[in-house]
Amino acid sequence: MIVATWNVNSLTARWSRVEEWLRAKSPDVLLIQETKQNDEKYPFAALRALGYESAHYGQGQWNGVAILSKVGLSDVVRGFGDDDAEARFIGATCADVRVYSCYVPNGRALDDPHYAYKLAWLAKLRDLLAARDRDQHVVVGGDFNVAPSDLDCYDPSVFEGGTHVSEPEREAIRAIEATGLVDLTRSMHPDEANFTWWDYRNGSFHRGWGLRIDLLLVDPALRAKATSSYVDREARKGEKPSDHVPVVADFAL
DNA sequence: ATGTCACAGTCCCTGTGA
């Protein structure tokens, strides 16, 4: 079973790239972040024609997360069941694997209220995962907006005093992993940076100024069944790319 | 370090978010 996660930075703007990528890679499950659409605009029918059922938690202008599946889609949950109005979290069961698509808040700056919101959001995610059914495989994928270690950042000195690399953010990721989850890309490629995002500005992609902030966290038993994983940096090239690229994994289920 | 992209509304430019 092939599972991927991709922050598309507007499914409206990215539709032709997403359609092309789905045809080329044919993942069984794709976790999408930043659809920036409501349900009325979401391409349910076009995705069905490609063989995918969809669950979407949309918000219109900002955020928006989705789960696409060729292998079943049931028990959908949207959000954490609290009063958070931002559409950043959706879960479903696909082929007996519990999957979650996460769009973690950016944080903006360490002294910005959005940073406290980010840490609180990550704590809510940890609590949900700590209470999960341990008999079921789980994939927690998405844009975490945190580079878990210095290897995941092209130049940590540039980010000193900023978000994405701060110790509280990294501790929040470790706390999520401590519920019994493995960072799949890092586990399978311990020495490669494997950046997943490059700023649109400054020619960052061609200069190699990237971060690894898009993650697939899986339970150890599922990690043992992983046969391959890769970051599809080809998706950052060509016409109208997202600033993020897909992270893909194959499991022998 | 900020050279871009996407969005909505003020609507062909500007403010906001990333």
Coordinates of C-alpha atoms (C1' of nucleotides) in Angstrom, one line a residue:
Chain A
M1 CA 0.0 0.0 0.0
I2 CA 1.4 3.3 -1.1
V3 CA 0.7 6.3 1.2
A4 CA 1.7 9.9 0.5
T5 CA 1.3 13.3 2.1
W6 CA 1.5 16.6 0.2
N7 CA 0.8 20.2 1.1
V8 CA -0.5 21.5 -2.3
N9 CA -0.8 25.2 -1.4
S10 CA -4.3 25.6 -2.9
L11 CA -6.0 22.6 -4.6
T12 CA -7.6 25.1 -7.0
A13 CA -4.3 26.5 -8.2
R14 CA -2.6 23.1 -8.1
W15 CA -5.3 20.9 -9.6
S16 CA -3.5 20.1 -12.9
R17 CA -0.3 19.2 -11.0
V18 CA -2.2 17.1 -8.5
E19 CA -4.1 15.2 -11.2
E20 CA -0.9 14.6 -13.2
W21 CA 0.9 13.4 -10.1
L22 CA -2.0 11.0 -9.1
R23 CA -2.0 9.5 -12.5
A24 CA 1.8 9.1 -12.5
K25 CA 2.2 7.7 -9.0
S26 CA -1.1 6.2 -8.3
P27 CA -0.8 6.1 -4.5
D28 CA -3.5 4.2 -2.6
V29 CA -3.9 7.0 -0.1
L30 CA -3.0 10.6 -0.4
L31 CA -3.1 13.1 2.6
I32 CA -3.5 16.6 1.4
Q33 CA -3.0 19.9 3.2
E34 CA -4.0 23.5 2.3
T35 CA -6.8 22.7 -0.1
K36 CA -7.9 26.4 0.5
Q37 CA -11.4 25.3 -0.6
N38 CA -14.8 24.7 0.8
D39 CA -16.7 21.5 -0.1
E40 CA -18.6 23.2 -2.9
K41 CA -15.4 23.8 -4.8
Y42 CA -13.6 20.5 -3.9
P43 CA -13.2 18.2 -6.9
F44 CA -15.0 15.1 -5.5
A45 CA -16.2 14.0 -8.9
A46 CA -12.9 14.5 -10.8
L47 CA -11.1 12.5 -8.0
R48 CA -13.7 9.8 -8.2
A49 CA -13.0 9.5 -11.9
L50 CA -9.4 8.9 -11.0
G51 CA -10.5 6.1 -8.6
Y52 CA -10.4 8.0 -5.3
E53 CA -12.9 8.5 -2.6
S54 CA -12.4 11.7 -0.6
A55 CA -13.0 13.0 2.8
H56 CA -12.5 16.8 3.0
Y57 CA -12.5 19.3 5.9
G58 CA -12.5 22.6 4.1
Q59 CA -12.6 26.2 5.2
G60 CA -12.7 28.2 2.1
Q61 CA -9.9 30.7 1.8
W62 CA -7.3 29.2 4.2
N63 CA -6.2 25.8 5.5
G64 CA -8.3 22.7 4.5
V65 CA -7.2 19.1 4.7
A66 CA -8.3 16.0 2.8
I67 CA -7.8 12.2 2.6
L68 CA -8.0 10.5 -0.8
S69 CA -8.2 6.7 -0.9
K70 CA -8.5 3.8 -3.4
V71 CA -8.7 1.3 -0.6
G72 CA -11.7 2.3 1.4
L73 CA -12.6 5.4 3.5
S74 CA -14.6 5.1 6.7
D75 CA -14.9 6.5 10.3
V76 CA -14.0 10.1 9.2
V77 CA -13.3 12.7 12.0
R78 CA -12.9 16.4 11.3
G79 CA -10.9 18.5 13.8
F80 CA -10.2 17.6 17.5
G81 CA -13.9 18.1 18.5
D82 CA -13.1 21.4 20.3
D83 CA -14.0 24.9 19.4
D84 CA -11.1 25.4 16.9
A85 CA -12.7 26.8 13.7
E86 CA -9.5 26.2 11.6
A87 CA -9.7 23.2 9.3
R88 CA -6.3 21.5 10.0
F89 CA -7.0 17.9 11.0
I90 CA -8.9 15.0 9.4
G91 CA -8.8 11.3 10.1
A92 CA -10.2 8.2 8.4
T93 CA -9.7 4.5 8.2
C94 CA -8.3 3.2 4.9
A95 CA -7.6 -0.6 4.5
D96 CA -7.6 -1.1 8.2
V97 CA -5.0 1.6 8.7
R98 CA -6.0 4.7 10.7
V99 CA -4.7 7.8 8.8
Y100 CA -4.6 11.4 9.7
S101 CA -3.9 14.4 7.5
C102 CA -2.4 17.3 9.6
Y103 CA -1.8 20.9 8.8
V104 CA 0.1 22.2 11.9
P105 CA -0.1 26.0 12.4
N106 CA 2.9 28.0 11.1
G107 CA 3.5 29.9 14.3
R108 CA 4.7 33.0 12.5
A109 CA 7.1 34.2 15.3
L110 CA 8.1 33.1 18.8
D111 CA 6.4 36.1 20.4
D112 CA 3.3 35.8 18.2
P113 CA 0.0 34.4 19.7
H114 CA 0.0 32.1 16.7
Y115 CA 3.1 30.4 18.2
A116 CA 1.2 29.5 21.4
Y117 CA -1.6 28.3 19.3
K118 CA 0.8 26.0 17.4
L119 CA 2.2 24.5 20.6
A120 CA -1.3 24.0 22.0
W121 CA -2.4 22.4 18.7
L122 CA 0.5 19.9 18.8
A123 CA -0.3 19.1 22.4
K124 CA -3.9 18.3 21.3
L125 CA -2.6 16.0 18.6
R126 CA -0.3 14.3 21.1
D127 CA -3.3 13.7 23.4
L128 CA -5.4 12.2 20.6
L129 CA -2.6 9.9 19.5
A130 CA -1.8 8.8 23.1
A131 CA -5.4 7.6 23.4
R132 CA -5.4 5.7 20.1
D133 CA -6.3 2.0 19.5
R134 CA -3.0 0.2 19.7
D135 CA -4.2 -2.8 17.7
Q136 CA -4.5 -0.7 14.5
H137 CA -1.8 0.6 12.2
V138 CA -1.6 4.4 12.1
V139 CA -0.1 6.9 9.7
V140 CA 0.0 10.5 10.9
G141 CA 1.1 12.6 7.9
G142 CA 1.2 16.2 6.9
D143 CA 2.8 19.6 7.1
F144 CA 4.2 19.8 10.7
N145 CA 5.9 23.2 10.1
V146 CA 8.7 21.9 12.4
A147 CA 12.2 20.7 11.3
P148 CA 12.7 18.0 13.9
S149 CA 16.5 18.2 13.9
D150 CA 19.3 20.4 12.5
L151 CA 19.8 17.8 9.7
D152 CA 16.3 18.8 8.5
C153 CA 17.3 22.4 8.0
Y154 CA 19.7 23.8 5.4
D155 CA 21.2 26.3 7.8
P156 CA 20.1 26.3 11.4
S157 CA 21.8 29.7 12.1
V158 CA 19.4 31.4 9.7
F159 CA 16.4 30.2 11.8
E160 CA 17.9 31.0 15.2
G161 CA 15.3 32.9 17.2
G162 CA 12.6 31.9 14.7
T163 CA 9.9 29.3 14.3
H164 CA 10.2 25.8 12.8
V165 CA 13.4 24.9 14.7
S166 CA 12.7 26.1 18.3
E167 CA 13.2 23.7 21.1
P168 CA 9.6 23.8 22.3
E169 CA 8.4 22.9 18.8
R170 CA 10.9 20.1 18.5
E171 CA 10.0 18.9 22.0
A172 CA 6.3 18.8 20.9
I173 CA 7.3 16.6 17.9
R174 CA 9.3 14.3 20.2
A175 CA 6.3 14.1 22.6
I176 CA 4.1 12.9 19.6
E177 CA 6.8 10.3 18.7
A178 CA 6.9 9.2 22.3
T179 CA 3.3 8.0 22.0
G180 CA 4.9 5.2 19.9
L181 CA 5.5 6.6 16.4
V182 CA 8.5 6.6 14.1
D183 CA 9.5 9.4 11.7
L184 CA 9.5 7.2 8.6
T185 CA 11.7 9.3 6.2
R186 CA 14.4 9.8 8.9
S187 CA 14.2 6.1 10.0
M188 CA 14.7 4.9 6.4
H189 CA 17.2 7.6 5.4
P190 CA 19.2 8.5 8.5
D191 CA 21.8 10.6 6.8
E192 CA 20.0 12.4 4.0
A193 CA 18.4 15.8 4.6
N194 CA 15.4 15.0 2.4
F195 CA 14.0 18.5 2.4
T196 CA 10.3 18.8 1.6
W197 CA 9.8 22.6 1.4
W198 CA 11.6 25.5 -0.2
D199 CA 10.5 29.1 0.0
Y200 CA 9.2 30.5 -3.4
R201 CA 11.4 33.5 -2.8
N202 CA 15.2 34.0 -3.4
G203 CA 15.5 31.0 -5.8
S204 CA 15.6 28.9 -2.6
F205 CA 14.9 25.6 -4.4
H206 CA 17.9 26.0 -6.7
R207 CA 20.1 27.1 -3.9
G208 CA 19.2 24.1 -1.8
W209 CA 17.7 26.3 0.9
G210 CA 15.1 23.8 2.2
L211 CA 13.5 22.3 5.2
R212 CA 12.1 18.8 6.0
I213 CA 8.8 19.7 7.6
D214 CA 6.5 17.3 5.9
L215 CA 6.4 14.0 7.9
L216 CA 4.9 10.5 7.9
L217 CA 4.8 9.2 11.4
V218 CA 3.9 5.5 11.7
D219 CA 3.6 2.9 14.4
P220 CA 6.7 0.6 14.7
A221 CA 5.0 -2.4 13.3
L222 CA 4.1 -0.5 10.2
R223 CA 7.6 0.8 10.0
A224 CA 8.8 -2.8 9.9
K225 CA 6.5 -3.3 6.8
A226 CA 7.9 -0.3 4.9
T227 CA 9.7 -1.4 1.8
S228 CA 10.6 2.0 0.5
S229 CA 10.1 5.7 1.0
Y230 CA 11.1 8.9 -0.8
V231 CA 10.6 12.6 -1.1
D232 CA 9.5 13.5 -4.6
R233 CA 11.5 16.7 -5.2
E234 CA 10.7 16.5 -9.0
A235 CA 7.3 17.9 -8.0
R236 CA 9.0 21.2 -7.0
K237 CA 10.1 21.7 -10.7
G238 CA 8.1 22.8 -13.7
E239 CA 5.0 25.1 -14.1
K240 CA 3.2 26.3 -11.0
P241 CA 4.6 23.9 -8.4
S242 CA 3.6 23.9 -4.8
D243 CA 6.3 25.1 -2.4
H244 CA 6.0 21.6 -0.8
V245 CA 6.7 18.2 -2.4
P246 CA 5.0 14.9 -1.7
V247 CA 6.5 12.4 0.8
V248 CA 5.8 8.8 -0.3
A249 CA 6.0 5.4 1.4
D250 CA 5.2 1.9 0.3
F251 CA 4.1 -0.7 2.9
A252 CA 3.9 -4.5 2.4
L253 CA 0.5 -5.1 3.9
Chain B
dA1 C1' 17.4 37.4 3.7
dT2 C1' 13.2 38.0 1.6
dG3 C1' 14.2 38.3 -5.1
dT4 C1' 7.2 34.6 -4.8
dC5 C1' 2.8 32.8 -4.8
dA6 C1' -2.3 32.6 -3.6
dC7 C1' -6.3 34.6 -1.7
dA8 C1' -10.2 38.1 -1.1
dG9 C1' -11.8 42.5 -1.6
dT10 C1' -10.7 47.6 -1.9
dC11 C1' -11.4 44.3 -7.7
dC12 C1' -6.2 45.0 -12.3
dC13 C1' -3.8 46.9 -7.2
dT14 C1' -3.4 46.1 -2.1
dG15 C1' -3.1 43.7 2.5
dT16 C1' -2.5 39.3 4.5
dG17 C1' -0.6 34.7 5.2
dA18 C1' 2.9 31.5 4.2

